[in-house]
mmCIF file of C-alpha atoms and ligand atoms in Angstrom:
data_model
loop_
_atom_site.group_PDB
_atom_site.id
_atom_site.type_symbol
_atom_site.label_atom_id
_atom_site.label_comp_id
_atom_site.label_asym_id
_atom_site.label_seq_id
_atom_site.Cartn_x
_atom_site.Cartn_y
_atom_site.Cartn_z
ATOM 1 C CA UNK A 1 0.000 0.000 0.000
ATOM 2 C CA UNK A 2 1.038 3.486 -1.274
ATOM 3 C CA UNK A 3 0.609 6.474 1.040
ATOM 4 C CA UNK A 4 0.509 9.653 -0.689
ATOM 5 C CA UNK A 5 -0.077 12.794 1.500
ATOM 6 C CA UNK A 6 -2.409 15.421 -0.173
ATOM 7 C CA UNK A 7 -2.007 19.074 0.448
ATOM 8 C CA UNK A 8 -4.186 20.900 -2.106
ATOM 9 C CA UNK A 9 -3.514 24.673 -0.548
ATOM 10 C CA UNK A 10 -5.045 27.705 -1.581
ATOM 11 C CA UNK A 11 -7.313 28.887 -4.974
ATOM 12 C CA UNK A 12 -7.257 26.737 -7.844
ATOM 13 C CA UNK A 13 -5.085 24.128 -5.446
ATOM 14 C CA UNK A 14 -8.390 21.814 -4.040
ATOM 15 C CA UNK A 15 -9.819 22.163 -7.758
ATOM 16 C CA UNK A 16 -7.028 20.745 -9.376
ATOM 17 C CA UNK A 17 -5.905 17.953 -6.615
ATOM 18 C CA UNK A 18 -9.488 16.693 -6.758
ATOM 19 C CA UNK A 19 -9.159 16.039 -10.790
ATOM 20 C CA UNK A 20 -5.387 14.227 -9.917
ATOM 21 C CA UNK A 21 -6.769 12.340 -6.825
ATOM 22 C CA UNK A 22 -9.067 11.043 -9.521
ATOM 23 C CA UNK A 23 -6.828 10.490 -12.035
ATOM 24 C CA UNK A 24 -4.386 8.438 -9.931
ATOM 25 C CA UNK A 25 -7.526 6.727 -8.183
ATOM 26 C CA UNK A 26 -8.272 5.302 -11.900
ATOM 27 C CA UNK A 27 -4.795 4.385 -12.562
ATOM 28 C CA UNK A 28 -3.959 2.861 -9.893
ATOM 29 C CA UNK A 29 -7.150 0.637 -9.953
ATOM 30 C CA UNK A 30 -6.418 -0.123 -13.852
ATOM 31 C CA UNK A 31 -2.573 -1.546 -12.691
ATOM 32 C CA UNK A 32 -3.368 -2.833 -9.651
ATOM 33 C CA UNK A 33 -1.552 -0.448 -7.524
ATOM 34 C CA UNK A 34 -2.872 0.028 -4.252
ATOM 35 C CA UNK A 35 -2.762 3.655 -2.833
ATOM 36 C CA UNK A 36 -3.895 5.569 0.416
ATOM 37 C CA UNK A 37 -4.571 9.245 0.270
ATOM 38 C CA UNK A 38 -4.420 11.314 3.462
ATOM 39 C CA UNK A 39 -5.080 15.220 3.114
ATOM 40 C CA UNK A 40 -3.475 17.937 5.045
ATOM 41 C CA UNK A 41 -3.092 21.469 5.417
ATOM 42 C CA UNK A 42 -0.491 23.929 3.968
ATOM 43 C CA UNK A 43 -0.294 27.525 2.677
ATOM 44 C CA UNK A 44 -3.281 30.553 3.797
ATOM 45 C CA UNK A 45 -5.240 27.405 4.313
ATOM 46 C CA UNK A 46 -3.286 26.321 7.223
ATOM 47 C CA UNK A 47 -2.550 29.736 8.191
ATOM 48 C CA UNK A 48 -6.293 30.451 8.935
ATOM 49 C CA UNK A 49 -7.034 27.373 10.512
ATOM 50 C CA UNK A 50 -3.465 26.742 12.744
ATOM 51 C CA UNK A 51 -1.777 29.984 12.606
ATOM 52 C CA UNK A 52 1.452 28.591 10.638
ATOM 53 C CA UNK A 53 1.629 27.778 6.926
ATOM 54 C CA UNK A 54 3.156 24.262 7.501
ATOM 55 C CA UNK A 55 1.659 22.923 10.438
ATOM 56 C CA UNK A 56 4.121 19.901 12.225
ATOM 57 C CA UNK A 57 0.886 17.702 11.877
ATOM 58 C CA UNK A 58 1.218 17.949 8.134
ATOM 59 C CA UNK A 59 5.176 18.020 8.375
ATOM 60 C CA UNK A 60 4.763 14.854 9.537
ATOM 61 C CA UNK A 61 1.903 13.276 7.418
ATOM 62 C CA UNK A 62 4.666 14.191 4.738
ATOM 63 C CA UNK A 63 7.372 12.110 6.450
ATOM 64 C CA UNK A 64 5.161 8.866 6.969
ATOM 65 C CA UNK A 65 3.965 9.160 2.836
ATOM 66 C CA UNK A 66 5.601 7.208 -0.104
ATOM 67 C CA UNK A 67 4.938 10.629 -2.202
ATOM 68 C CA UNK A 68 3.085 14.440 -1.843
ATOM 69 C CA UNK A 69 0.594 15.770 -4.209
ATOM 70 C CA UNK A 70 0.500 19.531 -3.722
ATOM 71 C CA UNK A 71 -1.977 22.242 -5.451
ATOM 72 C CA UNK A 72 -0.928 25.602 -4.755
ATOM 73 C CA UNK A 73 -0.258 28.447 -2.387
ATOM 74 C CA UNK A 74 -0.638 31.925 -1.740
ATOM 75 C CA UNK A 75 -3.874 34.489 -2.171
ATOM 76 C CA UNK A 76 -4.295 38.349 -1.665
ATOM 77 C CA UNK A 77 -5.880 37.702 1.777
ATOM 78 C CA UNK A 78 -2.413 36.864 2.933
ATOM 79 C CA UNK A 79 -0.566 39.479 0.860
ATOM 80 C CA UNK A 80 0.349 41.737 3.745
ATOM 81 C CA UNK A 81 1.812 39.286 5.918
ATOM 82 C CA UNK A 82 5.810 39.475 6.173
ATOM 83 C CA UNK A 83 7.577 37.032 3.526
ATOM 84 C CA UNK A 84 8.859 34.619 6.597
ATOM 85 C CA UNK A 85 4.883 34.354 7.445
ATOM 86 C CA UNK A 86 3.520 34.377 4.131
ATOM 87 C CA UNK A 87 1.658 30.813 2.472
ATOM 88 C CA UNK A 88 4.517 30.483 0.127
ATOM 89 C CA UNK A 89 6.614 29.646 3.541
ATOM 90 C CA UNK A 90 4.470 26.459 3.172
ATOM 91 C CA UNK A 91 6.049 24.764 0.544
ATOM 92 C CA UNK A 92 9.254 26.226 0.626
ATOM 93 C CA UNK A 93 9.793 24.907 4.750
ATOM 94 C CA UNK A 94 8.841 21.139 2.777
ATOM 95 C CA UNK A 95 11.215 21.594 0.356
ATOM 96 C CA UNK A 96 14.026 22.280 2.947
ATOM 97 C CA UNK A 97 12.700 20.389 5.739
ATOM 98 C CA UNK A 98 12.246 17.405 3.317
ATOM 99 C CA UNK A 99 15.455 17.623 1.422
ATOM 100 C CA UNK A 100 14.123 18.451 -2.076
ATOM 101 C CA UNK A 101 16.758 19.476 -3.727
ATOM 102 C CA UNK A 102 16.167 18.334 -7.690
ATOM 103 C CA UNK A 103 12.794 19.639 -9.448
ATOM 104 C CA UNK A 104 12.395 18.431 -12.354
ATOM 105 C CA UNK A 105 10.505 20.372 -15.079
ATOM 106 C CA UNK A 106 9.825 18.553 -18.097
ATOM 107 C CA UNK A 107 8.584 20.814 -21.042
ATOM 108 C CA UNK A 108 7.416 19.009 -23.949
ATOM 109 C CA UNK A 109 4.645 20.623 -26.188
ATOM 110 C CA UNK A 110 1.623 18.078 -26.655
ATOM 111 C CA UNK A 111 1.547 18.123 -30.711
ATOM 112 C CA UNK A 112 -2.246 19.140 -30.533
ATOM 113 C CA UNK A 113 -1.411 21.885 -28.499
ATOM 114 C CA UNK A 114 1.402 23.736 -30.767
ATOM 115 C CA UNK A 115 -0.916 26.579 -32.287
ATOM 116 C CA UNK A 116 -1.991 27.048 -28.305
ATOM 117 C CA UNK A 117 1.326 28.933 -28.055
ATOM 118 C CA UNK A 118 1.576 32.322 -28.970
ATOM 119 C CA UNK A 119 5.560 31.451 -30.249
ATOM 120 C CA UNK A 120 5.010 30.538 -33.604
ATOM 121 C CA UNK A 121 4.900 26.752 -35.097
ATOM 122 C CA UNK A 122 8.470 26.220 -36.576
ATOM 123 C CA UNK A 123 10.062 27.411 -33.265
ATOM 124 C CA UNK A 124 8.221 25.233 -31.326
ATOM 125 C CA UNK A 125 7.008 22.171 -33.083
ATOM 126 C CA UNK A 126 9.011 18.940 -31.537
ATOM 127 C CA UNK A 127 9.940 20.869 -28.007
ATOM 128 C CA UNK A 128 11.307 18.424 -25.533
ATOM 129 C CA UNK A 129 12.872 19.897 -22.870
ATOM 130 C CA UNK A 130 13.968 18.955 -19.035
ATOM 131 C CA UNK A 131 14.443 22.080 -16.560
ATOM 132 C CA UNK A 132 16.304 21.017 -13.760
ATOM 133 C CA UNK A 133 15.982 23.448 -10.863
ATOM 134 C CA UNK A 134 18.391 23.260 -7.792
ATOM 135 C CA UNK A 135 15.411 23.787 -5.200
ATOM 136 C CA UNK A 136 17.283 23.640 -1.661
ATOM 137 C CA UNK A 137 20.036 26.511 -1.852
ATOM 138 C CA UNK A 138 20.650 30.005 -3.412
ATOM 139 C CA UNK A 139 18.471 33.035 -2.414
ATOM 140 C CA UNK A 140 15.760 31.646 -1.347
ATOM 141 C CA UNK A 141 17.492 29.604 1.593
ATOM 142 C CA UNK A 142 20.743 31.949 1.910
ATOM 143 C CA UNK A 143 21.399 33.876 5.358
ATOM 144 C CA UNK A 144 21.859 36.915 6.374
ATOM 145 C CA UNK A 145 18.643 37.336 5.309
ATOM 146 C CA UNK A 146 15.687 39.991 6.008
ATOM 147 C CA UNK A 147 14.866 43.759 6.173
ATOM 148 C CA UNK A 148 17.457 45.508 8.728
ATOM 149 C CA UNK A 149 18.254 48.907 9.470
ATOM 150 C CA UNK A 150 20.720 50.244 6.665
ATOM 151 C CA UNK A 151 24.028 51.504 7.991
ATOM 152 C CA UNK A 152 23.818 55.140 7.509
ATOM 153 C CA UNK A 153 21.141 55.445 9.357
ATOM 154 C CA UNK A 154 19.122 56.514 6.821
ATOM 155 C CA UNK A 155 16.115 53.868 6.370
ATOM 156 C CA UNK A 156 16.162 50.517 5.828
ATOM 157 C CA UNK A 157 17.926 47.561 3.598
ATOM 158 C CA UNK A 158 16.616 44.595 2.445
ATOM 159 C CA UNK A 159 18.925 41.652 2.544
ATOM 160 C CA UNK A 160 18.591 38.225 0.223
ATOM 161 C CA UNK A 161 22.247 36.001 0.049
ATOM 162 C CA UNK A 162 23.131 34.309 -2.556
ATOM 163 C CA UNK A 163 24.910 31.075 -1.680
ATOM 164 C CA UNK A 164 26.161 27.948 -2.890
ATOM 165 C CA UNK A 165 28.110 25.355 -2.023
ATOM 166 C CA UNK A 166 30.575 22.503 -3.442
ATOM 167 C CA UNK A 167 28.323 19.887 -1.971
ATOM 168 C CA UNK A 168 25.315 21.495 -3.432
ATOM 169 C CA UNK A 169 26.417 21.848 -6.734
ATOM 170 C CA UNK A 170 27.747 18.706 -7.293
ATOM 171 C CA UNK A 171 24.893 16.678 -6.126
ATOM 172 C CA UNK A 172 22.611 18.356 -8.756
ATOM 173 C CA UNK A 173 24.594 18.500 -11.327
ATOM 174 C CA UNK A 174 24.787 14.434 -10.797
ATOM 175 C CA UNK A 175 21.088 14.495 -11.333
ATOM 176 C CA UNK A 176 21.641 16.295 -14.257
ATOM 177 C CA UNK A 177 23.922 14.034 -16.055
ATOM 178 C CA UNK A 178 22.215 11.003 -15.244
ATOM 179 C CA UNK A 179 18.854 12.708 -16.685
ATOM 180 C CA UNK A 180 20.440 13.400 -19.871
ATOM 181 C CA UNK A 181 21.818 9.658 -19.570
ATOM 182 C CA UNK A 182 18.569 8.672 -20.684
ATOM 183 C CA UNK A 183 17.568 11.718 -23.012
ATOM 184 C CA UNK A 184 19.622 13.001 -25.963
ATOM 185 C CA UNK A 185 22.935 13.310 -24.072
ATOM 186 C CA UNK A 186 23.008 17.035 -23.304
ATOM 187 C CA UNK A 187 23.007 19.502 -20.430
ATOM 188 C CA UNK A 188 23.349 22.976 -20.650
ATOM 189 C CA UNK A 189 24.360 24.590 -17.190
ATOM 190 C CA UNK A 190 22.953 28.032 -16.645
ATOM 191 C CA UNK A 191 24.853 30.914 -14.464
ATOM 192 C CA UNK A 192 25.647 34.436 -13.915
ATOM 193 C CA UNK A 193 29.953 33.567 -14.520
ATOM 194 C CA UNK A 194 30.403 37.395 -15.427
ATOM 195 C CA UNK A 195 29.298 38.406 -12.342
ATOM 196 C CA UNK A 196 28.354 35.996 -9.393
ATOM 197 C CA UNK A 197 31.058 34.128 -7.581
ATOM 198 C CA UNK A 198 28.612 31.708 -6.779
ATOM 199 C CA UNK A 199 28.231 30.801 -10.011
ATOM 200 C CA UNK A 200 31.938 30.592 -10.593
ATOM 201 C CA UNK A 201 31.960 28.081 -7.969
ATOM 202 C CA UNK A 202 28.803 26.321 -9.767
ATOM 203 C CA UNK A 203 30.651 26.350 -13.139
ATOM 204 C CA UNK A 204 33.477 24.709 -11.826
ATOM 205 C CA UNK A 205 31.952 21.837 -10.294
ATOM 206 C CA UNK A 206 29.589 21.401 -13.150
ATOM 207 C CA UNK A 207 33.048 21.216 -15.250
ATOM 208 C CA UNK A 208 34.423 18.751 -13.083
ATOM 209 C CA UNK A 209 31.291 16.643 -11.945
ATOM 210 C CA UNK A 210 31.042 16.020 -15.769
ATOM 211 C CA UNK A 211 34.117 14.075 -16.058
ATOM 212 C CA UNK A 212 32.250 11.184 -14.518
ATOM 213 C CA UNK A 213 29.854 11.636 -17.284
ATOM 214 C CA UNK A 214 31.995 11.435 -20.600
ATOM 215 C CA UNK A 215 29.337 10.738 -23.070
ATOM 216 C CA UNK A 216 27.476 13.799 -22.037
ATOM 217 C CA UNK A 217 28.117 16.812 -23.835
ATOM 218 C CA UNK A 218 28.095 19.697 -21.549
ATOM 219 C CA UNK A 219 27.797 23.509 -22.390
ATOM 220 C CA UNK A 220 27.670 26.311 -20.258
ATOM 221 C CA UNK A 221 25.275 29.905 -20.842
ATOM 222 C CA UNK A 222 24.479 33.105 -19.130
ATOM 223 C CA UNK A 223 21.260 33.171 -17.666
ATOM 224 C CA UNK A 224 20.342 36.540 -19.696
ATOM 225 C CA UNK A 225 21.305 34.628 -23.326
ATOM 226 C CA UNK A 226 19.435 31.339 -21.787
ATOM 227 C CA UNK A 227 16.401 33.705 -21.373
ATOM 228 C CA UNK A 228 16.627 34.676 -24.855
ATOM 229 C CA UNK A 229 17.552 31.358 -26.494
ATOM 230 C CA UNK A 230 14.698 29.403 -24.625
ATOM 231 C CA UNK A 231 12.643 31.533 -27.406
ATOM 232 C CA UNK A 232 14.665 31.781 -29.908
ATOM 233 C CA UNK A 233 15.632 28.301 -30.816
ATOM 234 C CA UNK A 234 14.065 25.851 -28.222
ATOM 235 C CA UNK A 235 15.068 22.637 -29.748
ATOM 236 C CA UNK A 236 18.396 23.463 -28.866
ATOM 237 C CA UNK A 237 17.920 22.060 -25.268
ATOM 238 C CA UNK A 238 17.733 18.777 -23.885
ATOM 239 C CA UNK A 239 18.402 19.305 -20.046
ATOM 240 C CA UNK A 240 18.969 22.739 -18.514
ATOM 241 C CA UNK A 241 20.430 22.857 -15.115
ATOM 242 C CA UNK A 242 20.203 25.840 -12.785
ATOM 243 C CA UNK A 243 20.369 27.437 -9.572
ATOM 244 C CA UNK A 244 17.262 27.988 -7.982
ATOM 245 C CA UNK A 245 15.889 31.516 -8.675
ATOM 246 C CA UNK A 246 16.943 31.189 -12.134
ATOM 247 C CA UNK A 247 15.055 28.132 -13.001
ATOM 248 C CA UNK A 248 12.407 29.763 -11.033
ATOM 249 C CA UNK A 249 12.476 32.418 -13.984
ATOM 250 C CA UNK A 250 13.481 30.608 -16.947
ATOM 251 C CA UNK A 251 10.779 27.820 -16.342
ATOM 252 C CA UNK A 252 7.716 30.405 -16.109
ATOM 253 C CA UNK A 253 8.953 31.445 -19.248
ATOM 254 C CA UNK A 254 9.425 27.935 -20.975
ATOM 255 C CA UNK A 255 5.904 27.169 -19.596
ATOM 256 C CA UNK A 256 5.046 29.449 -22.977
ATOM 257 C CA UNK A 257 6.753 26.896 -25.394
ATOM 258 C CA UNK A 258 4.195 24.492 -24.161
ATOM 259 C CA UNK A 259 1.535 26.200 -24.619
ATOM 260 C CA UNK A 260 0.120 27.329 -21.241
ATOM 261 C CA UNK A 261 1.794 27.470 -17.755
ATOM 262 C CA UNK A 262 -1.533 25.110 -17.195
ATOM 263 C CA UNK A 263 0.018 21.817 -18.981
ATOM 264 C CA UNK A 264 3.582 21.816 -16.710
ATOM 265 C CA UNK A 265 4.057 19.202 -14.173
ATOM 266 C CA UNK A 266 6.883 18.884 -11.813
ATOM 267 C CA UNK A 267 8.528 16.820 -9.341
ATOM 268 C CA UNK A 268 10.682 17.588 -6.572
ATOM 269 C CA UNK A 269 13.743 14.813 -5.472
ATOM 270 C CA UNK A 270 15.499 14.503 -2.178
ATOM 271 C CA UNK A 271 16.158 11.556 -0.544
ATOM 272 C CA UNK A 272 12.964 11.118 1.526
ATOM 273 C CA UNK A 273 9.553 11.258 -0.419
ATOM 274 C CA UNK A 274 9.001 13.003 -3.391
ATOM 275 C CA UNK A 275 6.417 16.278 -3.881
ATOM 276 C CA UNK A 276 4.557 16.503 -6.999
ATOM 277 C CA UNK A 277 3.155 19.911 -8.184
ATOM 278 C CA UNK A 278 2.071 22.036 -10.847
ATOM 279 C CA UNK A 279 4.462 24.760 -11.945
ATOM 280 C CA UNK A 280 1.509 27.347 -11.608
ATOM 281 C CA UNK A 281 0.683 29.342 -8.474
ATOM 282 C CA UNK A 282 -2.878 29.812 -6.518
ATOM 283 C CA UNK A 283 -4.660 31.484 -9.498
ATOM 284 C CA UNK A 284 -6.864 33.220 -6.555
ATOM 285 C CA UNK A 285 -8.681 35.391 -9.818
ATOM 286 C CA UNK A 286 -9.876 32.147 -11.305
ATOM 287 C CA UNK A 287 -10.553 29.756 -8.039
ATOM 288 C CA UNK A 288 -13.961 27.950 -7.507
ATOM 289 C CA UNK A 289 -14.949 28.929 -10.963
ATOM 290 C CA UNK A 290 -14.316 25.007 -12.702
ATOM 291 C CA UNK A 291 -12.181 26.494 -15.533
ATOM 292 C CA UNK A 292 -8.545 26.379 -14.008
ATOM 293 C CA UNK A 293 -6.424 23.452 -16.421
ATOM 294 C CA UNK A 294 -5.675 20.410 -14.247
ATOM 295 C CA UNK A 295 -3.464 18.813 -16.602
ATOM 296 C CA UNK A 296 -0.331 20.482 -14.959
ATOM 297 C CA UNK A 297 -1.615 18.580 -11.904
ATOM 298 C CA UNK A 298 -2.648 15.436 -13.650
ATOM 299 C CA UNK A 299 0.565 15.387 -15.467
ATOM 300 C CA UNK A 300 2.679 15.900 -11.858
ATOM 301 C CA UNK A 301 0.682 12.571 -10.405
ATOM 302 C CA UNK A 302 2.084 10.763 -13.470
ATOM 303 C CA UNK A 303 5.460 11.792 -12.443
ATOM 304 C CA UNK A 304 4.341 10.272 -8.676
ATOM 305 C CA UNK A 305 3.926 7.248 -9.715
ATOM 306 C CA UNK A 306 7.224 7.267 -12.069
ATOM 307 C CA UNK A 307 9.519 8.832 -9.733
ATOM 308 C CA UNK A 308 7.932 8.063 -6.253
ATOM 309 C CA UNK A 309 6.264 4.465 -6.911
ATOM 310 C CA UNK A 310 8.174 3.310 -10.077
ATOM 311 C CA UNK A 311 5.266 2.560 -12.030
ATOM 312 C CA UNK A 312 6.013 3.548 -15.329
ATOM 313 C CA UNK A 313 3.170 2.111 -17.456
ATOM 314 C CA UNK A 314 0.627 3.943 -15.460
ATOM 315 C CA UNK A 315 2.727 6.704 -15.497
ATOM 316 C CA UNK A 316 2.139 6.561 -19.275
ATOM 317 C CA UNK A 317 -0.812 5.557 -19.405
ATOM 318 C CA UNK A 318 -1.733 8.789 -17.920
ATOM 319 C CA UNK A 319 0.500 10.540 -20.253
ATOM 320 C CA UNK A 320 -1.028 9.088 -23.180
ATOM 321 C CA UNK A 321 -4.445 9.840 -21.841
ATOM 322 C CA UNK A 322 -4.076 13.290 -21.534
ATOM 323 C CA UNK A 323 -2.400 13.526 -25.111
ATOM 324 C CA UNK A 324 -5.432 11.773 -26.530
ATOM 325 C CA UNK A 325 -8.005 13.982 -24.553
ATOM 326 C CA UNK A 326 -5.955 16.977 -25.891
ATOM 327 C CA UNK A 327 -6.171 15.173 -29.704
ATOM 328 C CA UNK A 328 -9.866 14.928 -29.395
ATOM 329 C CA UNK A 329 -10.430 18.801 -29.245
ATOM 330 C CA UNK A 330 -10.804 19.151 -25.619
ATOM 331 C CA UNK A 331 -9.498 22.053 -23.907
ATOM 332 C CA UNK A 332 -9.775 24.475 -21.012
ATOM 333 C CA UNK A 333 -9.656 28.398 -21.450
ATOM 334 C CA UNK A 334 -6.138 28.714 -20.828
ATOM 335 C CA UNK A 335 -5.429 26.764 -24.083
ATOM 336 C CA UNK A 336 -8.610 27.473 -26.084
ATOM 337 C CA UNK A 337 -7.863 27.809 -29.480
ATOM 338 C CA UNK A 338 -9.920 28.737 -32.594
ATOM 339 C CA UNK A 339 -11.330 25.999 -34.443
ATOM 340 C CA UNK A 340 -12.559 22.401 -33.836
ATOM 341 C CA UNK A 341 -11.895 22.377 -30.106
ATOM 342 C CA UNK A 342 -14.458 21.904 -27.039
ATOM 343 C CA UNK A 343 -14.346 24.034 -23.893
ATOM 344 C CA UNK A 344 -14.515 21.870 -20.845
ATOM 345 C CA UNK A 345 -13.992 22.596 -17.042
ATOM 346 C CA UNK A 346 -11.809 21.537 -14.410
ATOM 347 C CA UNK A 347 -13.914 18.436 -13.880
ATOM 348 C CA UNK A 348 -14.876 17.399 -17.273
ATOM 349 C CA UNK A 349 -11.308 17.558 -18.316
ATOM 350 C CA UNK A 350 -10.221 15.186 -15.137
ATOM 351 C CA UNK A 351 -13.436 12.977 -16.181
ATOM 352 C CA UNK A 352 -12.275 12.995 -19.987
ATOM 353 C CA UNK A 353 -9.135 11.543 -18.387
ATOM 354 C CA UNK A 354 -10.339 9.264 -16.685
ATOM 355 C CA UNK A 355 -12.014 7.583 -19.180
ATOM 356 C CA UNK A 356 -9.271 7.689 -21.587
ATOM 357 C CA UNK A 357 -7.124 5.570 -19.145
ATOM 358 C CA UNK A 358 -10.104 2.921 -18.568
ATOM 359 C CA UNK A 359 -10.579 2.833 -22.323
ATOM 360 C CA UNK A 360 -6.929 2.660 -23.111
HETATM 361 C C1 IPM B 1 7.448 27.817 -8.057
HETATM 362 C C2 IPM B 1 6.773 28.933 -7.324
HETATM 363 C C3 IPM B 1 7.347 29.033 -5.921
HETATM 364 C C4 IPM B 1 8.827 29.347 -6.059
HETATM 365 C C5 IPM B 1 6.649 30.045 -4.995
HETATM 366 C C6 IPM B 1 5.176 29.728 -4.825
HETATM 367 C C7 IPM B 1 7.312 30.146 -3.650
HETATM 368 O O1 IPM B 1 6.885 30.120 -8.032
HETATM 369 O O2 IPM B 1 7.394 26.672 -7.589
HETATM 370 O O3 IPM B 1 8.031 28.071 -9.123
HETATM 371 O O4 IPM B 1 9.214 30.504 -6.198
HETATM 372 O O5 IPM B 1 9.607 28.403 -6.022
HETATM 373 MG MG1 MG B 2 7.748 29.910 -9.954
#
């Protein structure tokens, strides 16, 4: 038996959890995998209700679980609280309290789905690419850190550290080669060389870590020409490997060359249990309306059972379902396009789903 803590968080979150509940409910009943859901709270939600974005009770329902399925957080209602206090706290205390330090970010562009992007069709047609995010370290983790008194005397100063270290580096950019082990044999480590020292250490231990890797070919880019290349010439990429704020940045953008920032799953690796969410945030301007995409979400419980429970063929199966759903027309708002295509909600797209994987 499978446990798989669910935290679906704030907005959109519960909307699009339900439809992947649902989805992996199916699956697992089609391949005979037997899995236990247990919800929790996290984000505003648990802020309201236990005064702390990331209750220990749910801190702990994530230790005793084989995987985590996570919505969203984050909503104007909590906007004025101080960052340490704020929903996104939530998932960023799991990430460092659980160890996940690799999130993965596959973006591949369904073929149905390639006039959904406003980047135009020969750019985009065939992308296939893997973000890989160091989640863990950098800015968002870094100390000093916080709004101090500024030295002069004269107001304040806002402080955010930037730091890496050997350890850190190295045991992504393992993750990293091994990815593009099984991909098309490239990695393309993304820094700031011309002006961060942290990313002179980073470049260096990429460098070196890929001597265990020989058949990989490595390159290196500046973040700034990464930004620009991502559009200009997508195919170029098989796995991109960056520091945290970066990927942050670069995948919101790459979310485009699939068509909607709706359709991208991810999973984040430690060494505990793995969490499974959708790149997007809260949505709070479209929650409780049925309309938010749950694909992303969908697509992140296929990863689960990859990554977390090794089940690849329902891992695919999913996959295929959604691509098949997606070739039959359906579609959500955020990747309505003109022509022969059906708008569905939130739950008629989970439901389409579903009965794609029974039927397939
Ligand atoms: C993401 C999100 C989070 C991040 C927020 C919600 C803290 O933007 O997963 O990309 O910045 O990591
Ligand atoms: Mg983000």
């Amino acid at each position: 038996m499978a446990k798989i803590a669910v935290l679906p968080g704030d907005g959109v979150g519960p909307e699009v959890v339900r439809e992947a509940v649902k989805v992996l409910t199916t699956a697992g009943a089609r391949f005979g995998i037997a899995l236990e859901f247990e919800e929790g709270i996290v984000g505003g939600a648990a802020i309201d209700r236990a005064g702390t974005p990331l209750p220990p009770e749910t801190l702990s329902l994530c230790r005793a679980s084989d995987a985590i399925l996570f919505g969203a957080v984050g909503g104007p209602m909590w906007d004025g609280l101080p960052v340490n206090r704020r929903p996104e706290r939530g998932v960023l205390l799991l990430r460092k309290e659980l160890g996940l330090y690799a999130n993965l970010r596959p973006i591949r562009l369904f073929a149905s789905l390639v006039d959904a992007s406003p980047l135009k069709r020969e750019i985009i047609e065939g992308v296939d690419l893997m973000m890989l995010r160091e989640l863990t370290g950098g800015l968002y983790f870094g100390e000093p850190k916080g709004i101090i008194p500024a030295p002069d005397g004269k107001g304040e100063q806002g402080v955010d550290t930037l730091i890496y270290t050997t350890h850190e580096i190295e045991r992504i950019a393992r993750v990293g080669f091994q990815i593009a082990t099984q991909r098309r044999k490239r990695l393309t480590s993304v820094d700031k060389v011309n002006v961060l020292a942290s990313s002179e250490l980073w470049r260096r231990v990429v460098t070196e870590t890929a001597t265990e890797f020989p058949d990989i070919e490595l390159d290196h880019m500046l973040v700034d020409n990464c930004s620009m290349q991502l559009i200009r010439d997508p195919r170029r990429f098989d796995v991109v490997l960056t520091e945290n704020t970066f990927g942050d940045i670069l995948s919101d953008e790459a979310a485009m060359l699939a068509g909607s920032i709706g359709m991208l799953p991810s999973a984040s690796l430690g060494d505990g249990p793995g969490l499974y969410e959708p790149i997007h945030g809260s949505a709070p301007d479209i929650a409780g309306q049925d309309t938010v995409n749950p694909l992303a979400t969908i697509l992140s419980a296929a990863m689960l059972l990859r990554h977390s429970l090794h089940q690849e063929a329902a891992a695919a199966a999913i996959e295929a379902a959604v691509s098949r759903v997606l070739e039959a027309g359906y579609r959500t708002p955020d990747i309505r396009q003109p022509g022969r295509t059906v708008l569905v909600g939130t739950a008629q797209m989970g439901d389409l789903v579903i009965e794609s994987i029974r039927k397939g």
